[in-house]
Amino acid sequence: MGEPREAFVELQKRLNRPGTLVLDALRRAQAQDGRIDAQDLERIAGEFGWPVAAVAGSASYYADFAEGRRGQRHVRVCEGTSCFVSTQGQHIRRLEQILGVRLGECAADGSVSLQGVRCLGYCYDSPALLDDEQPGSGELLGGLFGDPHAAERRTKPDWAEPLKMAATQIPHASTVDRAVVLAGLAGDEGAWEVWPDVVAAGQPAQVMAELARSGLRGRGGAGFPVAKKWSAAAHESAPRCVVANGDEGDPGSFCDRLLMESDPHRILEGLALAAFAVGAQHGLILVRSEYPTALARMRTAVAHARKMGHLGRRVHGSDFDFDVEIVRGAGSYVAGEETALLQALAGLRATVRARPPYPTSRGYLGQPTAVNNVETLAAVPWIVRHGGAAYARLGHPDEPGTKLVCLSQLFRHPGVYEVEYGVPLRHLVEDLGGGLREPHRLRAVQVGGPLGGFLSPDQLDLPLLSRPLAEAGVALGHGSLVAVDSAMPAAAILQHAWAFGAAESCGACTPCRVGTRRGLELVDRIRDPAQARAALADHEPLLEVLNVASLCAFGSGISSAVRSLLRIYSDELRREGE
């Protein structure tokens, strides 16, 4: 039997009409009258030569195109972990009162609609919202709560400041004497300083060799060796693609947003170096729709890079052609998984695909594709300039190099910090983060987002390394730390974990699609004294099914996260059910 093929992708290839613009076409249709109707679906299908079913599938999948009308003013409010912990969800109730519309609904006169999203990337200043394309967080929400000076403050904040502070004040946790990912912000070196000489020299094998020496692994959560991924794609037949994953959806993580807004050229240079090593002429970057400023700055950076000769035909007088396309996402957490991301880039439903075949052999439109997240790519120029051996000396022998760690709003010093792998979590929480602000007391720390898991304060001597954390029942993931204080009810944080799973499951496999909703039912039973003990016991078989039978890491990640909560909050959950 031959390799499995995606029918709609094959259609795109035959018609030479790739679907990267399908999501934009749906967005334009929605903007006309606040909704996407059957006529819109037929028109877009005819425009792209697709079956109506393919367009309808995409329109019904993404959160941005959810059923119902979108108001003239559309407000997206964050339901992510940091925002939830900061108010126990009360910011949403208050916002509903002020706007006069319920979450997920549109006002009868079409004036305003309110949508919940799982993260907006402002976890250092929770709670957060997007008022159309205008971000607001922390004290800026005072405008919605009757603060007369909020409008004045809206125009002043530099939303990348947490990243700049981390780079200039306390960028490293141990022995790093030079920033790597934050190098440009620290003033050590700028972007596009490596690329012209590398592409003119015409030695892609040298770039690949330095990456292999560095030991760089993916920073998006999976931790796969970058050189191994690039090499696999390079050995496939052309044409090949490289993709930058800017769909940072983990609640608690915001470093990718800040990188795209503050240093987009470094990401583009890393993508160009990846393309050169792989032998790809086409690059794509998917940016979350929840990150409108990042999207605009990435597009501006691409235009400037073309003007400066870094992109285009015969780059810097070489024989190498390379250009980049920016694609705006449409609201899907699972689109951060690489096979789902490739589906989204093709304009299709961002559902996970079974592997093999792997993206390095059959990726975007069936072409060999290397996918890396933006933090990973931002490290590549430093490695090529200073050498893989210099990078490998940083960090830990098991995981060399540095990692951006995000600290959430309850810490005294929230923000992004570049640290070496292997530093104790306690150093991040107590030294860099400064512990929790008064009057909060630390009860748990969510590590690596909703699929990572939770640790208790007595586990903070664990190092920032994948294996020891996995042995403790959590995953490093994207490297975010969200503080949960002692005021948070145990059943509430457990329900929050299950609700995330139920809302963001792509639905491709039954264990995850049905199991997460079953988990929500169990939380309701825990609150009933007559059923609490049985409901806690019923968690274990459900979690085991999610762990072993889910198609991708989403189901197993939810299982691990819930297990960690049951471990930390076991006594409280039993008391709450009594």
XYZ file of C-alpha atoms in Angstrom:
578
model
C 0.000 0.000 0.000
C 1.161 3.545 -0.695
C 1.334 6.351 1.805
C -2.032 7.816 2.943
C -3.042 10.981 1.155
C -5.332 13.830 2.139
C -7.918 14.267 -0.605
C -8.342 18.032 -0.212
C -4.572 18.564 -0.144
C -4.199 16.547 -3.344
C -6.911 18.726 -4.903
C -4.991 21.866 -3.970
C -1.882 20.504 -5.648
C -3.707 19.568 -8.846
C -5.418 22.952 -9.115
C -2.297 24.823 -8.005
C -4.490 26.697 -5.524
C -2.994 26.229 -2.065
C -5.400 26.992 0.736
C -3.320 29.401 2.788
C -5.810 32.143 1.865
C -8.957 30.155 2.687
C -8.991 31.282 6.318
C -8.638 34.905 5.192
C -11.536 34.448 2.765
C -13.718 33.116 5.577
C -12.645 36.022 7.776
C -13.633 38.565 5.084
C -17.027 36.918 4.673
C -17.612 37.067 8.411
C -16.635 40.746 8.527
C -19.384 41.704 6.070
C -22.361 40.911 8.295
C -20.910 39.210 11.353
C -21.504 35.649 10.237
C -20.664 33.059 7.568
C -23.725 31.718 5.763
C -24.308 29.018 3.146
C -23.884 31.492 0.279
C -20.479 32.487 1.629
C -19.404 28.850 1.763
C -20.491 28.224 -1.824
C -18.795 31.363 -3.088
C -15.480 30.598 -1.363
C -15.620 26.992 -2.517
C -16.021 28.180 -6.102
C -13.208 30.688 -5.707
C -10.750 28.014 -4.611
C -12.147 25.116 -6.612
C -12.919 23.173 -3.444
C -15.941 21.089 -2.514
C -18.313 23.071 -0.301
C -17.818 20.384 2.376
C -14.134 21.265 2.691
C -14.837 24.972 3.246
C -17.722 24.211 5.601
C -15.452 21.897 7.567
C -12.965 24.688 8.176
C -15.641 27.275 8.959
C -17.258 25.010 11.559
C -13.971 24.006 13.211
C -12.182 27.212 14.187
C -13.165 29.313 17.190
C -12.938 32.549 15.182
C -15.761 31.336 12.925
C -17.933 29.855 15.662
C -21.638 29.631 15.030
C -23.543 32.766 15.890
C -23.193 36.377 15.008
C -20.129 38.510 15.655
C -20.901 42.029 16.849
C -19.628 45.296 15.439
C -17.468 45.366 18.550
C -15.987 41.956 19.293
C -14.380 41.360 22.677
C -12.274 38.277 23.399
C -11.664 37.596 27.075
C -9.034 35.199 28.361
C -10.073 32.035 30.202
C -6.489 30.743 30.532
C -4.993 29.468 33.762
C -3.275 32.690 34.848
C -6.387 34.796 34.238
C -8.609 32.193 35.884
C -6.377 32.020 38.956
C -6.093 35.807 39.244
C -9.870 36.293 39.651
C -11.284 32.746 39.956
C -13.226 33.575 36.806
C -14.955 36.662 38.210
C -13.499 38.950 35.515
C -15.684 37.170 32.974
C -18.841 37.600 35.035
C -18.065 41.285 35.543
C -17.357 41.787 31.863
C -20.699 40.199 30.973
C -22.445 42.696 33.240
C -20.635 45.705 31.804
C -21.099 44.745 28.148
C -24.646 43.472 28.654
C -24.011 40.240 26.792
C -23.305 36.665 27.885
C -20.095 34.833 27.064
C -20.357 33.234 23.626
C -23.231 35.469 22.554
C -23.923 38.638 20.566
C -26.188 41.498 21.627
C -29.597 41.524 19.949
C -28.791 44.760 18.125
C -25.442 43.383 16.897
C -23.448 46.054 18.722
C -21.148 43.808 20.751
C -20.217 40.148 21.111
C -18.170 38.376 23.787
C -16.013 35.342 23.146
C -13.913 33.318 25.575
C -10.436 32.258 24.465
C -7.961 30.087 26.327
C -4.973 32.451 26.263
C -4.096 35.884 24.907
C -0.426 35.890 25.878
C -0.617 38.489 28.692
C -0.195 36.053 31.572
C 2.238 38.426 33.298
C -0.568 40.997 33.711
C -3.755 38.972 34.102
C -6.680 39.164 33.499
C -6.583 39.995 29.786
C -8.846 40.786 26.879
C -8.768 41.853 23.235
C -11.230 44.638 22.444
C -11.400 44.074 18.684
C -7.625 44.208 17.985
C -6.734 46.345 21.011
C -5.190 44.415 23.929
C -6.031 45.187 27.506
C -4.833 43.527 30.682
C -4.259 44.035 34.390
C -5.035 47.599 35.418
C -6.137 48.424 31.871
C -9.274 46.460 32.608
C -10.032 49.306 34.997
C -11.605 51.098 32.040
C -14.292 48.451 31.964
C -14.653 48.716 35.715
C -15.203 52.459 35.780
C -11.599 53.724 35.883
C -11.656 57.166 34.180
C -7.902 57.111 33.466
C -7.795 53.729 31.716
C -8.211 55.180 28.226
C -5.160 57.373 28.776
C -3.072 54.403 29.933
C -4.084 52.252 26.949
C -1.872 54.199 24.568
C 1.258 54.042 26.702
C 2.248 50.487 27.696
C 5.056 48.746 25.858
C 3.689 45.213 25.723
C 7.170 43.762 25.132
C 8.595 45.316 28.289
C 8.611 42.051 30.313
C 10.945 40.566 27.710
C 13.237 43.623 27.692
C 13.406 43.674 31.456
C 14.395 40.032 31.530
C 17.131 40.604 28.983
C 18.733 43.636 30.605
C 18.277 43.006 34.314
C 18.335 39.303 35.138
C 18.471 37.360 31.877
C 20.239 34.254 33.189
C 19.811 31.968 36.134
C 23.258 30.407 36.344
C 26.483 30.657 34.327
C 25.326 32.074 30.995
C 27.413 35.141 30.190
C 25.707 35.881 26.885
C 22.081 35.795 25.900
C 21.168 33.484 23.052
C 17.521 33.888 22.138
C 17.353 37.363 23.685
C 20.684 38.416 22.183
C 19.290 41.260 20.113
C 17.364 42.714 23.027
C 20.438 42.521 25.244
C 22.368 44.561 22.675
C 24.988 41.903 21.921
C 24.175 41.398 18.263
C 21.479 42.173 15.757
C 19.519 40.081 13.306
C 20.590 39.341 9.719
C 24.291 39.527 10.659
C 24.889 35.827 9.914
C 22.664 35.199 6.912
C 24.381 37.176 4.107
C 27.769 35.483 4.556
C 26.263 32.024 5.081
C 24.105 32.068 1.971
C 26.907 33.572 -0.132
C 29.314 30.828 0.997
C 26.896 28.201 -0.270
C 27.645 25.494 2.314
C 24.374 24.237 3.814
C 26.175 21.202 5.236
C 28.145 23.527 7.523
C 24.936 24.983 8.973
C 23.608 21.478 9.539
C 26.854 20.444 11.223
C 26.787 23.351 13.684
C 23.201 22.571 14.624
C 24.144 18.936 15.209
C 27.050 19.985 17.455
C 24.823 22.334 19.428
C 22.391 19.643 20.518
C 19.542 22.137 20.066
C 16.143 20.592 20.674
C 12.739 21.974 19.835
C 11.497 24.561 22.309
C 7.804 24.158 21.539
C 7.287 21.240 23.914
C 8.280 18.047 22.110
C 12.044 18.558 22.492
C 12.975 16.751 19.259
C 16.589 17.239 18.032
C 16.508 20.030 15.458
C 19.401 18.776 13.315
C 17.800 15.332 13.069
C 14.535 16.853 11.855
C 16.268 19.081 9.321
C 18.412 16.221 8.040
C 15.371 14.001 7.537
C 13.667 16.679 5.430
C 16.854 17.464 3.494
C 17.199 13.835 2.383
C 13.733 13.822 0.824
C 13.092 14.866 -2.747
C 12.370 18.516 -3.560
C 10.384 20.723 -3.329
C 10.740 21.129 0.415
C 9.267 23.586 2.925
C 10.167 25.083 6.281
C 7.528 26.257 8.722
C 7.725 28.498 11.782
C 5.125 27.634 14.398
C 3.872 30.888 15.932
C 0.670 29.309 17.249
C 1.645 29.660 20.904
C -1.524 28.449 22.565
C -0.374 27.111 25.941
C -2.058 29.184 28.661
C 0.805 30.555 30.705
C 3.281 30.919 27.837
C 3.831 34.282 26.169
C 7.504 34.267 25.119
C 6.731 33.525 21.458
C 4.389 36.498 21.254
C 6.981 38.802 22.744
C 9.679 37.452 20.410
C 7.499 37.979 17.337
C 6.644 41.506 18.442
C 10.125 42.539 19.631
C 12.564 40.628 17.431
C 10.774 39.323 14.314
C 13.887 39.568 12.129
C 15.784 37.106 14.312
C 12.994 34.571 13.786
C 13.058 35.194 10.028
C 16.832 34.775 9.939
C 16.535 31.486 11.800
C 13.881 30.321 9.340
C 16.066 31.346 6.398
C 19.014 29.382 7.842
C 16.730 26.382 8.284
C 15.591 26.662 4.669
C 19.200 26.896 3.476
C 20.203 23.779 5.434
C 17.138 21.829 4.288
C 17.155 23.062 0.692
C 13.722 24.681 0.858
C 12.616 27.638 -1.242
C 9.312 28.237 0.512
C 8.735 29.162 4.155
C 5.517 29.734 6.051
C 4.832 31.235 9.466
C 1.501 30.694 11.188
C 0.691 33.381 13.772
C -2.267 33.062 16.128
C -5.198 35.346 15.412
C -5.111 36.151 19.144
C -1.767 37.908 18.509
C -2.714 40.789 16.162
C 0.342 42.913 16.997
C 2.707 39.981 16.432
C 1.014 39.277 13.110
C 1.439 42.864 11.938
C 5.092 43.035 12.986
C 5.953 39.720 11.353
C 4.386 40.897 8.091
C 6.256 44.188 8.279
C 9.491 42.318 8.965
C 8.995 40.082 5.919
C 8.424 43.099 3.680
C 11.529 44.809 5.057
C 13.609 41.643 4.663
C 12.612 41.431 0.998
C 13.563 45.077 0.511
C 16.976 44.456 2.086
C 17.619 41.455 -0.157
C 17.441 38.834 2.597
C 14.502 37.136 0.882
C 13.571 36.634 -2.750
C 15.379 35.322 -5.815
C 19.150 34.820 -5.816
C 19.483 35.976 -2.214
C 22.572 38.181 -1.766
C 23.902 37.171 -5.179
C 23.770 33.435 -4.452
C 21.983 30.689 -6.359
C 19.511 30.306 -3.495
C 15.877 31.440 -3.769
C 13.769 31.748 -0.640
C 10.655 33.623 0.394
C 8.245 33.587 3.323
C 4.460 33.655 3.601
C 2.659 34.765 6.764
C -0.617 32.974 7.580
C -3.067 34.144 10.227
C -4.572 31.386 12.362
C -8.240 31.213 13.243
C -8.392 29.996 16.823
C -7.412 26.423 17.640
C -5.175 25.188 20.450
C -4.486 21.875 18.721
C -3.162 23.771 15.682
C 0.057 24.120 17.679
C 0.720 20.398 17.088
C 2.797 20.151 13.934
C 0.536 17.897 11.847
C -2.516 19.963 12.820
C -0.560 23.132 12.047
C 0.115 21.897 8.527
C -3.598 21.224 8.076
C -4.351 24.777 9.208
C -1.803 26.206 6.762
C -3.638 24.368 4.007
C -6.898 26.017 5.090
C -8.311 22.758 6.441
C -9.552 21.683 9.858
C -6.586 21.668 12.244
C -6.994 18.049 13.302
C -4.081 15.817 14.241
C -2.931 13.287 11.649
C -1.612 9.835 12.409
C 2.133 9.333 11.972
C 3.897 7.943 9.969
C 4.242 9.500 7.484
C 6.014 12.253 9.378
C 5.979 15.883 8.197
C 9.647 15.581 7.189
C 8.536 13.218 4.423
C 4.931 14.356 3.790
C 4.177 17.748 5.291
C 2.716 20.936 3.842
C 0.800 20.008 0.661
C 2.541 16.649 0.766
C 6.009 18.200 0.557
C 8.858 17.317 2.961
C 8.582 19.944 5.695
C 10.627 20.917 8.745
C 8.483 22.555 11.435
C 10.043 24.472 14.326
C 8.566 26.887 16.825
C 9.709 30.498 16.836
C 11.822 30.265 19.998
C 13.779 27.392 18.456
C 14.426 29.355 15.280
C 15.456 32.458 17.242
C 18.389 30.474 18.699
C 19.728 29.358 15.304
C 21.571 32.580 14.266
C 23.530 32.610 17.553
C 24.493 28.973 17.093
C 25.674 29.492 13.514
C 27.633 32.594 14.497
C 29.285 31.278 17.685
C 29.413 27.599 16.821
C 27.462 24.600 17.996
C 30.130 23.678 20.548
C 29.715 27.016 22.343
C 25.983 26.455 22.631
C 26.446 22.880 23.816
C 28.574 24.118 26.726
C 25.529 25.953 28.087
C 22.880 24.194 30.080
C 23.019 20.522 31.002
C 24.630 17.552 29.188
C 21.193 15.975 28.746
C 19.663 19.207 27.459
C 22.180 21.801 26.306
C 21.482 25.469 25.822
C 19.009 27.952 27.210
C 15.251 28.160 27.595
C 12.825 31.056 27.861
C 10.735 30.644 31.004
C 7.498 32.580 31.534
C 6.368 33.584 35.024
C 2.739 34.522 35.546
C 0.962 37.445 37.153
C 0.905 36.281 40.802
C 4.708 36.358 41.035
C 6.326 39.512 42.377
C 8.440 39.728 39.201
C 6.454 38.208 36.318
C 7.940 38.137 32.848
C 10.226 36.137 30.564
C 13.634 34.934 31.712
C 16.298 33.203 29.648
C 17.913 30.526 31.800
C 20.114 27.496 31.319
C 18.610 24.053 31.357
C 19.174 22.320 34.666
C 18.530 25.240 37.027
C 16.237 24.379 39.975
C 12.626 25.421 39.653
C 12.913 26.936 43.106
C 15.442 29.436 41.713
C 12.903 30.480 39.088
C 10.025 30.737 41.546
C 11.756 32.318 44.531
C 14.808 34.164 43.176
C 13.793 35.359 39.709
C 10.057 35.440 40.386
C 10.487 36.716 43.937
C 7.806 34.379 45.257
C 4.160 35.415 45.271
C 2.815 38.890 45.844
C 1.072 39.546 49.155
C -1.312 38.280 50.380
C -1.066 35.197 48.163
C 0.501 31.926 49.331
C 1.770 29.348 46.849
C -0.240 26.118 46.710
C 0.816 24.726 43.329
C 2.739 25.615 40.173
C 1.496 24.682 36.732
C 4.512 23.720 34.628
C 4.490 23.680 30.838
C 0.892 24.683 30.270
C -2.349 22.706 30.564
C -0.726 19.548 29.194
C 2.286 19.878 31.478
C 0.984 19.339 34.982
C 1.184 20.734 38.490
C 3.833 20.560 41.194
C 3.503 21.293 44.894
C 5.882 23.752 46.619
C 7.913 20.894 48.112
C 8.789 19.672 44.600
C 10.456 22.886 43.439
C 13.991 21.542 43.912
C 13.487 19.593 40.685
C 15.703 20.827 37.838
C 14.463 22.416 34.631
C 15.011 19.195 32.667
C 12.545 17.032 30.778
C 13.417 13.657 32.282
C 13.306 14.523 36.010
C 10.097 16.470 35.489
C 8.539 13.570 33.579
C 9.501 11.224 36.410
C 7.649 13.589 38.753
C 4.564 13.357 36.540
C 4.760 16.658 34.640
C 6.075 17.778 31.267
C 8.360 20.749 30.683
C 6.365 21.744 27.620
C 6.831 25.334 26.542
C 8.488 26.352 29.814
C 5.768 28.386 31.498
C 5.213 28.571 35.257
C 1.763 29.640 36.466
C 1.391 30.145 40.200
C -1.780 28.884 41.890
C -2.432 30.384 45.312
C -3.991 28.770 48.357
C -7.291 30.612 47.869
C -8.122 28.562 44.762
C -10.715 25.840 45.552
C -9.497 22.374 44.604
C -12.618 21.432 42.628
C -12.438 24.719 40.701
C -8.891 24.176 39.426
C -9.719 20.546 38.598
C -12.778 21.641 36.643
C -10.661 24.254 34.874
C -8.233 21.544 33.683
C -11.023 19.314 32.377
C -12.847 22.267 30.772
C -9.741 23.163 28.797
C -9.508 19.607 27.504
C -13.174 19.494 26.529
C -13.040 22.872 24.770
C -9.801 22.361 22.864
C -9.870 18.677 21.881
C -9.826 18.514 18.086
C -12.310 15.626 18.222
C -10.293 13.349 15.944
C -10.215 10.485 18.458
C -12.946 9.187 20.757
C -10.880 8.793 23.965
C -10.021 12.492 23.990
C -13.270 13.858 22.575
C -15.545 11.904 24.907
C -13.149 11.402 27.804
C -12.636 15.104 28.526
C -16.381 15.658 28.739
C -16.674 12.643 30.999
C -14.062 14.301 33.224
C -16.259 17.385 33.604
C -19.112 15.144 34.731
C -16.865 13.584 37.371
C -16.030 17.019 38.811
C -19.744 17.743 39.214
C -20.092 14.454 41.082
C -17.171 15.323 43.365
C -19.152 18.319 44.598
C -21.959 15.960 45.664
C -21.091 14.463 49.083
C -22.951 11.262 48.228
C -20.885 10.679 45.088
C -17.531 12.326 45.834
C -15.564 9.227 46.854
C -16.786 7.190 43.877
C -16.144 10.076 41.492
C -12.539 10.376 42.644
C -12.079 6.630 42.171
C -13.650 6.766 38.703
C -10.961 9.180 37.560
C -8.236 6.543 37.346
C -9.706 4.267 34.619
C -10.721 7.319 32.596
C -7.238 8.839 32.852
C -5.658 5.559 31.793
C -7.797 5.411 28.651
C -6.871 8.992 27.778
C -3.199 8.231 28.346
C -2.884 5.072 26.250
C -5.545 5.453 23.574
C -5.475 9.106 22.479
C -4.223 9.826 18.979
C -1.783 12.542 20.041
C -0.175 14.007 23.125
C -3.216 16.153 23.915
C -5.159 13.348 25.572
C -2.177 11.941 27.440
C -1.202 15.465 28.528
C -4.631 16.162 29.990
C -4.417 12.812 31.773
C -1.051 13.679 33.348
C -2.198 17.170 34.354
C -5.333 15.866 36.070
C -3.335 13.147 37.833
C -0.977 15.778 39.209
C -3.915 17.827 40.508
C -5.452 14.775 42.167
C -2.122 14.134 43.879
C -1.688 17.698 45.162
C -5.303 18.376 46.090
C -6.419 14.915 47.219
C -7.200 15.995 50.786
C -9.009 19.170 49.724
C -11.087 17.309 47.120
C -12.213 14.794 49.683
C -13.132 17.567 52.122
C -14.991 19.552 49.446
C -17.097 16.490 48.724
C -17.987 15.850 52.367
